[in-house]
Short mmCIF file of C-alpha atoms in Angstrom, two decimals:
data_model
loop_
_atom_site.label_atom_id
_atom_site.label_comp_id
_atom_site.label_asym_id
_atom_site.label_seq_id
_atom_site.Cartn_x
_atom_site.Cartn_y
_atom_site.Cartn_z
CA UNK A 1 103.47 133.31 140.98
CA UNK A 2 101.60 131.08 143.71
CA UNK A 3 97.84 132.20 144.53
CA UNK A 4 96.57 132.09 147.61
CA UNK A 5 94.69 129.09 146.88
CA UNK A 6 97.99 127.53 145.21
CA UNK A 7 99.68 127.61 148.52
CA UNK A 8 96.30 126.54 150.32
CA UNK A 9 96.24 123.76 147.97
CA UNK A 10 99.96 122.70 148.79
CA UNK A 11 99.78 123.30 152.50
CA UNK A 12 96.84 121.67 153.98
CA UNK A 13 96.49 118.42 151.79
CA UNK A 14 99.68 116.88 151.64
CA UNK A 15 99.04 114.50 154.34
CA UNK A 16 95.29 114.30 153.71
CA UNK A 17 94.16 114.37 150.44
CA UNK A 18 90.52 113.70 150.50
CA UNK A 19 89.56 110.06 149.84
CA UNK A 20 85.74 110.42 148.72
CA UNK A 21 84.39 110.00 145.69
CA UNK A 22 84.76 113.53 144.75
CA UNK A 23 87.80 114.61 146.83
CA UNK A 24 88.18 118.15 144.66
CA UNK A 25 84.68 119.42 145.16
CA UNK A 26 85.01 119.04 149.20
CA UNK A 27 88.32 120.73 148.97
CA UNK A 28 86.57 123.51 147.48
CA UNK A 29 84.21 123.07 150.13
CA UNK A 30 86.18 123.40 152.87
CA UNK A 31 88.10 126.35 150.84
CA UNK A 32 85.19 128.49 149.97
CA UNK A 33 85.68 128.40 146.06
CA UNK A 34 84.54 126.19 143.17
CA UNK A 35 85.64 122.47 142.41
CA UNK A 36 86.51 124.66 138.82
CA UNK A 37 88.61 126.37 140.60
CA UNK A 38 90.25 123.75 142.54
CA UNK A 39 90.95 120.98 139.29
CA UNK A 40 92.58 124.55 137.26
CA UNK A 41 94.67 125.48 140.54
CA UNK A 42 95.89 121.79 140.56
CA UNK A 43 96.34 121.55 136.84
CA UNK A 44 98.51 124.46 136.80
CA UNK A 45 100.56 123.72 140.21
CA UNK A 46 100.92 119.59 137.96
CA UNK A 47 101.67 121.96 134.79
CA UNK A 48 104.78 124.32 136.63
CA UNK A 49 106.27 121.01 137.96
CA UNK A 50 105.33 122.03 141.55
CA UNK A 51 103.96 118.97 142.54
CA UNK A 52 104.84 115.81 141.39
CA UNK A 53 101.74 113.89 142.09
CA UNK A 54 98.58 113.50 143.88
CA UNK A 55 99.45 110.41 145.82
CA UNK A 56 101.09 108.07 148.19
CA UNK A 57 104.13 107.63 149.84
CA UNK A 58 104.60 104.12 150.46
CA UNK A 59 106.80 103.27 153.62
CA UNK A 60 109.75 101.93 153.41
CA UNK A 61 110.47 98.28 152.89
CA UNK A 62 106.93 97.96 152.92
CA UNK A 63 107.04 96.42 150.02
CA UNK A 64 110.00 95.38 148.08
CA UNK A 65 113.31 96.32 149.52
CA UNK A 66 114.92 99.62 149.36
CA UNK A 67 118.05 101.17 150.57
CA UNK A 68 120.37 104.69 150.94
CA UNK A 69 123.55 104.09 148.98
CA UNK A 70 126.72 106.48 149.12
CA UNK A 71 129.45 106.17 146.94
CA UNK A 72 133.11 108.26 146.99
CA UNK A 73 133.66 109.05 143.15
CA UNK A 74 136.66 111.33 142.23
CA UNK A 75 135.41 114.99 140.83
CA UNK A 76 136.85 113.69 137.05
CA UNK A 77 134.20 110.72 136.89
CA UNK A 78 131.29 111.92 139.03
CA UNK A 79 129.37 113.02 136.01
CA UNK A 80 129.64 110.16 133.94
CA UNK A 81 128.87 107.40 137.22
CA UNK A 82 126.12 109.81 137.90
CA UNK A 83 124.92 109.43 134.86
CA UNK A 84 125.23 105.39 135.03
CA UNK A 85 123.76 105.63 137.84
CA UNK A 86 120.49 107.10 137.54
CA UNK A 87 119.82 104.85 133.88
CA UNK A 88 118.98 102.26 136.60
CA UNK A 89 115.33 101.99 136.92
CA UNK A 90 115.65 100.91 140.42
CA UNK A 91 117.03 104.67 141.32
CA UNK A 92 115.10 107.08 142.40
CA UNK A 93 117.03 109.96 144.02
CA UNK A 94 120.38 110.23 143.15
CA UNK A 95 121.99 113.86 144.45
CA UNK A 96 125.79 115.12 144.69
CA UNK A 97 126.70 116.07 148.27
CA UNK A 98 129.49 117.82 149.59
CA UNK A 99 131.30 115.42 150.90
CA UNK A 100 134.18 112.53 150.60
CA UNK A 101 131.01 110.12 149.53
CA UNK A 102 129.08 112.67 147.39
CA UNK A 103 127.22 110.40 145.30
CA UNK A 104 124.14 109.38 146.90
CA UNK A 105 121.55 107.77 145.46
CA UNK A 106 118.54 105.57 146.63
CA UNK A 107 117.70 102.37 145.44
CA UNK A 108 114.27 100.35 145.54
CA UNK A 109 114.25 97.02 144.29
CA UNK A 110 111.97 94.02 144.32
CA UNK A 111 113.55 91.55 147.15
CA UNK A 112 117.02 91.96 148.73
CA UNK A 113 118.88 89.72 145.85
CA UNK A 114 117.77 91.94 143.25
CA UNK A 115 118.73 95.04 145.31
CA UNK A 116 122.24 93.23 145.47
CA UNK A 117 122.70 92.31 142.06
CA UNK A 118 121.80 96.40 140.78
CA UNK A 119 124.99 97.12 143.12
CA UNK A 120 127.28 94.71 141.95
CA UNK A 121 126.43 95.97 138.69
CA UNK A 122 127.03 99.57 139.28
CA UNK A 123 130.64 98.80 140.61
CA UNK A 124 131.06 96.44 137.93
CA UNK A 125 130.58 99.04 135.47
CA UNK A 126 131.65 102.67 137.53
CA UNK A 127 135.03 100.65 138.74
CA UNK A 128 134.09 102.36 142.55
CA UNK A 129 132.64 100.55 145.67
CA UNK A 130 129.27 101.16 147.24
CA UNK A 131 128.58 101.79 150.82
CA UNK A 132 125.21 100.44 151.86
CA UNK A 133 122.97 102.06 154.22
CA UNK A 134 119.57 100.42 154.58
CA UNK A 135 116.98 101.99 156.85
CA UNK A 136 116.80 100.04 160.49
CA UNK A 137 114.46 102.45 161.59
CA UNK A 138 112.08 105.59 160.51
CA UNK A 139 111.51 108.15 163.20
CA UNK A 140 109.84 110.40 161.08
CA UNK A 141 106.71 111.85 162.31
CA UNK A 142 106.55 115.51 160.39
CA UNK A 143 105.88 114.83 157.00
CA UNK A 144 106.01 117.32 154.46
CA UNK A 145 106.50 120.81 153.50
CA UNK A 146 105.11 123.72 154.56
CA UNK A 147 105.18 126.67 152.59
CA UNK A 148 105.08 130.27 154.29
CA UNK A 149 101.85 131.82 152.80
CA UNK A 150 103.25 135.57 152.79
CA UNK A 151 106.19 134.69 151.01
CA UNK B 1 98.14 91.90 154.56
CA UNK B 2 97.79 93.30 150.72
CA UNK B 3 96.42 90.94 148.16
CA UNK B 4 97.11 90.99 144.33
CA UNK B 5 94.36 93.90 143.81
CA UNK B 6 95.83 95.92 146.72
CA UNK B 7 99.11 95.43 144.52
CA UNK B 8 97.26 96.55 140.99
CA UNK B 9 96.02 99.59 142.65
CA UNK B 10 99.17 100.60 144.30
CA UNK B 11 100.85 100.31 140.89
CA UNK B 12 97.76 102.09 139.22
CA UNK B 13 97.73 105.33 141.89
CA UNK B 14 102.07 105.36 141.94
CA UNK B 15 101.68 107.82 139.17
CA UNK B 16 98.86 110.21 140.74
CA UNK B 17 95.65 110.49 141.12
CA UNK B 18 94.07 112.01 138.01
CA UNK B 19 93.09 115.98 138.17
CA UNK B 20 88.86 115.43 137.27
CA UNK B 21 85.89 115.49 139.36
CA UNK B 22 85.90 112.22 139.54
CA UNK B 23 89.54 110.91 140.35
CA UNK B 24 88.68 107.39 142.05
CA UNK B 25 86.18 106.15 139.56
CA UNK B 26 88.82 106.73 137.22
CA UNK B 27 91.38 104.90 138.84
CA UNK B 28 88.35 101.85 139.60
CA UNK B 29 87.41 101.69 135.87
CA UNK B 30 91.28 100.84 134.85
CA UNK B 31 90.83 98.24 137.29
CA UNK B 32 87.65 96.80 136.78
CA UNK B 33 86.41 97.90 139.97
CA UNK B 34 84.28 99.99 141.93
CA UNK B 35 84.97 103.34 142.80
CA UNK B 36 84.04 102.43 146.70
CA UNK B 37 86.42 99.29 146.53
CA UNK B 38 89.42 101.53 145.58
CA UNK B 39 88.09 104.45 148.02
CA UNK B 40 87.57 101.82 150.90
CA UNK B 41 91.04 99.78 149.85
CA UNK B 42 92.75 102.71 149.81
CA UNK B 43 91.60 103.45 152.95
CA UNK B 44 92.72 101.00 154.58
CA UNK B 45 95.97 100.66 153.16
CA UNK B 46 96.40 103.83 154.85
CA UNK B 47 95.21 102.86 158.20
CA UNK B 48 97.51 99.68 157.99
CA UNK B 49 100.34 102.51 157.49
CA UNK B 50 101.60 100.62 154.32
CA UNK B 51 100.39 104.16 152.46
CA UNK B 52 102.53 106.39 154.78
CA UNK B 53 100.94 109.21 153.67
CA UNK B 54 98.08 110.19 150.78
CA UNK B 55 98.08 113.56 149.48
CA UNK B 56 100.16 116.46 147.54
CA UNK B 57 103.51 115.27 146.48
CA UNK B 58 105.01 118.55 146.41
CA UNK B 59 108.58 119.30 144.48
CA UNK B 60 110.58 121.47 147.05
CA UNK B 61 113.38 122.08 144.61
CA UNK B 62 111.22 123.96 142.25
CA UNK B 63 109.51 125.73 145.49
CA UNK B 64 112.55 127.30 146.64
CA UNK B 65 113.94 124.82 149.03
CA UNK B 66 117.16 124.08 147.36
CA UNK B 67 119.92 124.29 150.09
CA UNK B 68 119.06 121.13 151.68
CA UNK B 69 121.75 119.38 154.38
CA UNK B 70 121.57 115.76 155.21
CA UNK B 71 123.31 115.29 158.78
CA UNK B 72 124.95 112.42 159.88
CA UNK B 73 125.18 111.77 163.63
CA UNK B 74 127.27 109.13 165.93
CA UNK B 75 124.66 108.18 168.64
CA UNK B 76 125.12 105.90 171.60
CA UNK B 77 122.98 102.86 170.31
CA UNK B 78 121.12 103.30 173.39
CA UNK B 79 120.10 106.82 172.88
CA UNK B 80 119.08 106.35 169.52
CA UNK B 81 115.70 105.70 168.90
CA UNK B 82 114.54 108.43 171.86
CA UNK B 83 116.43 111.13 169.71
CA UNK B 84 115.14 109.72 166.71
CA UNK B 85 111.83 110.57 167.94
CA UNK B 86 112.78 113.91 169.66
CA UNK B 87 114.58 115.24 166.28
CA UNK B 88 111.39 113.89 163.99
CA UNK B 89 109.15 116.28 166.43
CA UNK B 90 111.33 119.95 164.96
CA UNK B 91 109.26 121.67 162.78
CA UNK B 92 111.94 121.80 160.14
CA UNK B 93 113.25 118.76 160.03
CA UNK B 94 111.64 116.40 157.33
CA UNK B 95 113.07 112.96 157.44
CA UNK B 96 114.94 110.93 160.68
CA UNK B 97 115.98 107.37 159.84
CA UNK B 98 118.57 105.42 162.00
CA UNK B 99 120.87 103.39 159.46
CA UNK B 100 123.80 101.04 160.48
CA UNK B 101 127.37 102.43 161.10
CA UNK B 102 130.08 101.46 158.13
CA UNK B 103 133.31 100.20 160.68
CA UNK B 104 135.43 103.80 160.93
CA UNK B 105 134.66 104.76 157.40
CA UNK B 106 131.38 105.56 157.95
CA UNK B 107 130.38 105.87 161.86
CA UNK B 108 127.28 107.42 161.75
CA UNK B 109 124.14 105.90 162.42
CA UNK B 110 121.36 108.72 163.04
CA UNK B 111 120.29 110.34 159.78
CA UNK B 112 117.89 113.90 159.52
CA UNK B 113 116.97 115.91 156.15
CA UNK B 114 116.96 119.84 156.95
CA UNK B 115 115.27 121.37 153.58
CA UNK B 116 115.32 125.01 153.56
CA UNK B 117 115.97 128.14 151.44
CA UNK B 118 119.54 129.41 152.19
CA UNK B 119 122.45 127.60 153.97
CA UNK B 120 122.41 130.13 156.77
CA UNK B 121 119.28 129.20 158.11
CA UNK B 122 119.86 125.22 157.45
CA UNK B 123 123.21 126.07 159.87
CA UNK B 124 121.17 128.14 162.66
CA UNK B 125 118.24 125.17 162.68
CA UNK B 126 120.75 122.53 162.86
CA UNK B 127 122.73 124.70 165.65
CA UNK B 128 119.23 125.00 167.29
CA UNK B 129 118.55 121.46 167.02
CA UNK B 130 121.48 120.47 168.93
CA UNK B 131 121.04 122.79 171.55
CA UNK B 132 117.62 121.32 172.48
CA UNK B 133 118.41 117.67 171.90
CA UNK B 134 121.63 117.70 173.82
CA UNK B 135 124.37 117.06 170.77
CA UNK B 136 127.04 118.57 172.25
CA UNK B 137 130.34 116.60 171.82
CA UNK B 138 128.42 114.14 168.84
CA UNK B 139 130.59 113.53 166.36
CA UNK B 140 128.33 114.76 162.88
CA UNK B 141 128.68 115.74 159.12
CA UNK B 142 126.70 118.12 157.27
CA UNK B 143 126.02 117.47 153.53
CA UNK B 144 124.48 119.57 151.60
CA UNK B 145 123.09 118.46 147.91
CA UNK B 146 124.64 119.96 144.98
CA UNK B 147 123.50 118.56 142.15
CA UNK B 148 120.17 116.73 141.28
CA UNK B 149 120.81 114.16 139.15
CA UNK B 150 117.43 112.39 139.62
CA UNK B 151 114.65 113.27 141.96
CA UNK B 152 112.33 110.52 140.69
CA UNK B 153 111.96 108.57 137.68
CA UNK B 154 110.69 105.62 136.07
CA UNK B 155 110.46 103.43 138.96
CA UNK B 156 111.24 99.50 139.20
CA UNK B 157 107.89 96.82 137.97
CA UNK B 158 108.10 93.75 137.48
CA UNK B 159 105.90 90.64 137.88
CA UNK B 160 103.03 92.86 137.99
CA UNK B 161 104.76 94.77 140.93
CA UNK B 162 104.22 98.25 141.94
CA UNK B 163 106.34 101.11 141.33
CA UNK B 164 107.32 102.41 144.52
CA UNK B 165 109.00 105.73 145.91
CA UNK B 166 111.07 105.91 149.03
CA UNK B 167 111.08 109.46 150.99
CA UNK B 168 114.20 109.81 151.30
CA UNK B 169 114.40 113.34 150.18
#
């Protein structure tokens, strides 16, 4: 189960990892415990596939082109044009939903044209249309998760 | 603006930042430069906002978050972007993005992620949510994920781009 320090590690620096030249020992700093400490708690949070990186989340369109994509698949095929689906390296996410369009997947390509030509491939080969749904604007302001420490 | 070296090290950190005392001067010696160059570029690649965020990628599947409902609202155009902002400012809500409507098959055009741990509580946030942002009579659809089929994977490169990873949730 999580430590303490786990969910101290997952809480406070998702939005502000330390950028110094040793970001792990001032985390320990500001935590009260060793930089030992720290690496092991992160190695083993990286090891339990709790975290999936120490990193950044590039904004959207920033670079490249990206876009939400929502397809309607009947319940016989949604396995296999999942499947074809995410083989495309230009998917990222790609989750079932409950509803009429419950395949949806997002795509991140280079430029717009290459963004196109990955969908005209996936109908090509699935036999179903896409619905396109790129971003026009990000209100987000909360960013990540917070996980209750006396859980 | 990024340059090509602001591109290498984008591509270079996509992966994560390695777990050692050290992490940046690892990173600089792939690239053949110095550990304050990537500190300071990274840096400001943040402050330009291209790096939305720098930190702890967590997995919320594998914490416990696994009834998550993406809702679908039908907002005046004109009230959009001030609810966009007033959603994104709940506590529980993780993601807000205004997308275009689809004609009458798809006439939505507000989007917000509501991760949590049971449906029940998903329901009474989102109930709450309307309540204090005025939804009443908005036409809406709640869809919760079933399935994962992918929650990230290899990513798209080429030319010497970067991988990249959209938070869509």
């Amino acid at each position: 189960m999580l430590s303490p320090l786990h969910k101290q590690l997952l809480n406070n620096y998702q939005q502000d990892f330390p950028l110094s030249p040793t970001p792990y020992r001032d985390i320990a700093d500001q935590l009260g415990v060793s930089e030992d400490e720290v690496l092991a708690a992160f190695q083993v949070l990286a090891e339990q596939q709790l975290i999936s990186r120490i990193g950044p989340v590039i904004a959207p369109n920033a670079i490249g082109s990206s876009a939400l994509v929502a397809m309607a698949v009947s319940e016989a095929d949604l396995a296999w044009v999942a499947e074809l689906v995410s083989s495309y390296p230009e998917v990222n996410h790609n989750y079932e939903r409950e509803n009429r369009f419950n395949l949806w997947f997002v795509l991140i390509a280079d430029n717009e044209a290459h963004l196109h030509s990955v969908l005209a491939d996936i109908e090509a080969r699935s036999g179903y249309s896409t619905m396109l749904l790129p971003m026009l604007a990000d209100y987000f302001i909360n960013l990540g998760f917070e996980l209750n420490l006396h859980d | 603006m990024i340059d090509a070296i602001d591109f290498q090290l984008i591509a270079a950190v996509q992966a994560g930042l390695p777990i050692a005392a050290r992490p940046y001067a690892a990173i600089a010696a792939q690239l053949a430069l110095s550990e304050r160059e990537v500190i300071d570029r990274l840096l400001s690649l943040k402050a330009q906002g291209l790096i939305k965020r720098w930190g702890v990628v967590v997995k919320h599947r594998q914490l416990g978050y696994r009834a998550n409902a993406m809702i679908v609202m039908d907002i005046p155009d004109e009230r959009v972007a001030a609810l966009g902002r007033q959603i994104s400012q709940l506590s529980f809500v993780n993601l807000c993005y205004q997308r275009p409507r689809q004609g009458e098959t798809w006439p939505y055009n507000l989007y917000c992620m509501i991760h949590g741990k049971s449906r029940e509580r998903v329901m009474q946030q989102w109930a709450a949510l309307q309540q204090s942002c005025g939804l009443t009579g908005v036409a809406f659809e709640v869809l919760f994920s079933r399935r994962c089929f992918k929650q990230r994977g290899a990513l798209y490169r080429q030319a010497g781009q970067p991988q990249l990873e959209a938070s869509h949730g």
